Coordinates of C-alpha atoms in Angstrom, one line a residue:
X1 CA 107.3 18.1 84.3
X2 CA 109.6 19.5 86.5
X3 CA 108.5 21.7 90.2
X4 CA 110.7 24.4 90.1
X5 CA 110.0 26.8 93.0
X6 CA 109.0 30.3 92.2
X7 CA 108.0 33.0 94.9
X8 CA 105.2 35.3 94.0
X9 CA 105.0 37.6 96.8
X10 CA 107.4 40.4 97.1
X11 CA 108.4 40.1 100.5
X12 CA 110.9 38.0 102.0
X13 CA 108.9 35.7 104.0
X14 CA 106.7 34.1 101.3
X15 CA 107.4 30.1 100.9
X16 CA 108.6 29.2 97.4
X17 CA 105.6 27.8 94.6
X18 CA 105.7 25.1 92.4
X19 CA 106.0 25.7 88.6
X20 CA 102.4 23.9 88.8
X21 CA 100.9 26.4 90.4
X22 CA 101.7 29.4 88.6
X23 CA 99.1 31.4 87.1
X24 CA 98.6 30.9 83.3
X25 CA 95.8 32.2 81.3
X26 CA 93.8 29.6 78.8
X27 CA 95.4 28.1 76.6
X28 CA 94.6 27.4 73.2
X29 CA 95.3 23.6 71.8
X30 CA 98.9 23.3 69.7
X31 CA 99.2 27.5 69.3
X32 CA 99.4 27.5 73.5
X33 CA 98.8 31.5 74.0
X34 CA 100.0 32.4 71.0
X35 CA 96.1 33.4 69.9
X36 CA 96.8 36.4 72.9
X37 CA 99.0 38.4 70.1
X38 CA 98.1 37.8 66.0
X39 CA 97.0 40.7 65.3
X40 CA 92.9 41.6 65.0
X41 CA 92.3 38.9 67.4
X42 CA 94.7 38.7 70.2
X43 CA 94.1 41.4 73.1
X44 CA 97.7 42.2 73.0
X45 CA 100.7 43.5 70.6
X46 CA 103.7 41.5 69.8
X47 CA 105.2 44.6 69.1
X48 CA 105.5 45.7 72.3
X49 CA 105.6 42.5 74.1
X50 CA 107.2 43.1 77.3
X51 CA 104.6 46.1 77.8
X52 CA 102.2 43.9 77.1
X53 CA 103.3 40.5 79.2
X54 CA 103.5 43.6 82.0
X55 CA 99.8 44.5 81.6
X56 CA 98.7 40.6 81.2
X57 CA 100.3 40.6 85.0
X58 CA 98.5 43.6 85.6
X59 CA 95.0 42.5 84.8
X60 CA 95.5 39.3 86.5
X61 CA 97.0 40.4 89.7
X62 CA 100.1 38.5 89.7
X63 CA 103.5 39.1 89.6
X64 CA 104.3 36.0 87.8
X65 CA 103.2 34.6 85.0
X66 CA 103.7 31.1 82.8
X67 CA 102.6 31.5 78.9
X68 CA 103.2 28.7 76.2
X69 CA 104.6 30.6 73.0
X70 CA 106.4 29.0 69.6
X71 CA 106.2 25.3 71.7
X72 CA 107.9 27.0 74.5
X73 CA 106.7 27.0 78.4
X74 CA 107.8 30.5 79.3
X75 CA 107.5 32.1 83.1
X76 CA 107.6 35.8 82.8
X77 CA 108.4 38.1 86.4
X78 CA 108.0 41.6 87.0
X79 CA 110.3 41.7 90.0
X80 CA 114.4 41.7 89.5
X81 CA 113.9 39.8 93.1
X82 CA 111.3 37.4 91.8
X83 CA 113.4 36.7 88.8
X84 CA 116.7 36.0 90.9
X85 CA 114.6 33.3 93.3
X86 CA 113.6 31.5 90.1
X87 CA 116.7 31.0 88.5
X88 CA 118.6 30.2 92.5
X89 CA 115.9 27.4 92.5
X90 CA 116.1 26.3 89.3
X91 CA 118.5 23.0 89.7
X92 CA 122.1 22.4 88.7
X93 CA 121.4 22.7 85.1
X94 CA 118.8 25.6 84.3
X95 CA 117.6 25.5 80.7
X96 CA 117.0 29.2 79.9
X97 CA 116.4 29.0 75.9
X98 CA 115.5 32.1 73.9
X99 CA 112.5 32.5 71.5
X100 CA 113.7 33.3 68.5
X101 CA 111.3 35.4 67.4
X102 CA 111.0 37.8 70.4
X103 CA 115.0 38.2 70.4
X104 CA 114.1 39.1 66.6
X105 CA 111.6 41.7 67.1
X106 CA 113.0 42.7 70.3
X107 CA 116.4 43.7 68.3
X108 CA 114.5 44.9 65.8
X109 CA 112.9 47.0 67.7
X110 CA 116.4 48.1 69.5
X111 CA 115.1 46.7 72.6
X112 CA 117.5 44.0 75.3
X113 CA 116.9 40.2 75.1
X114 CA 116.8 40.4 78.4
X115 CA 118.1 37.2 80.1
X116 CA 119.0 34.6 77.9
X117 CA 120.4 31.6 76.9
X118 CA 121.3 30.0 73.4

């Protein structure tokens, strides 16, 4: 797997981290965090899921996180500044694909996409 660099202080003057080394909470084999949100068992809501990916960071004390969802290795930020480091160190050719279902219930909801590639 690839190291991308990804800060995760918000100051200027912290040294880039490796994708490696960002936090990410226990996974569970094949559903990855998925477990986190079905309903009467996860701690959190799908239906609010960027509230929710906001109080995961919360909890944990960090500003970025990395969570495995539908197969998918996801790194979630908090900071607009964070987020812009990631993607400037992210190689020639980012791959920033979309998970289907959260653009679903993110529209559904009338909520953005956010930042997103098909």
């Amino acid at each position: 797997m690839n190291s991308l660099p990804v800060r995760v202080k918000h100051t200027s003057n912290v040294a880039a981290k490796s994708f490696d080394k960002i936090f990410s909470p226990k996974a569970w084999p094949i559903i990855g965090h998925g477990h986190l949100f079905i309903p009467k068992i996860g701690k959190y809501s799908a239906d609010i899921f960027s509230d929710e990916i906001h109080r995961m960071m919360k909890e944990h004390g960090v500003p970025i996180i990395k969570l495995i969802l539908n197969g998918q290795t996801m790194v979630f930020t908090i900071s607009a500044e964070d987020t812009r480091t990631m993607y400037q160190n992210e190689g020639k050719h980012p791959l920033r694909n979309s998970m289907e279902a959260l653009d679903m219930l993110r529209r559904k909801n009338g909520q953005s996409v956010g930042v997103i590639a098909r």
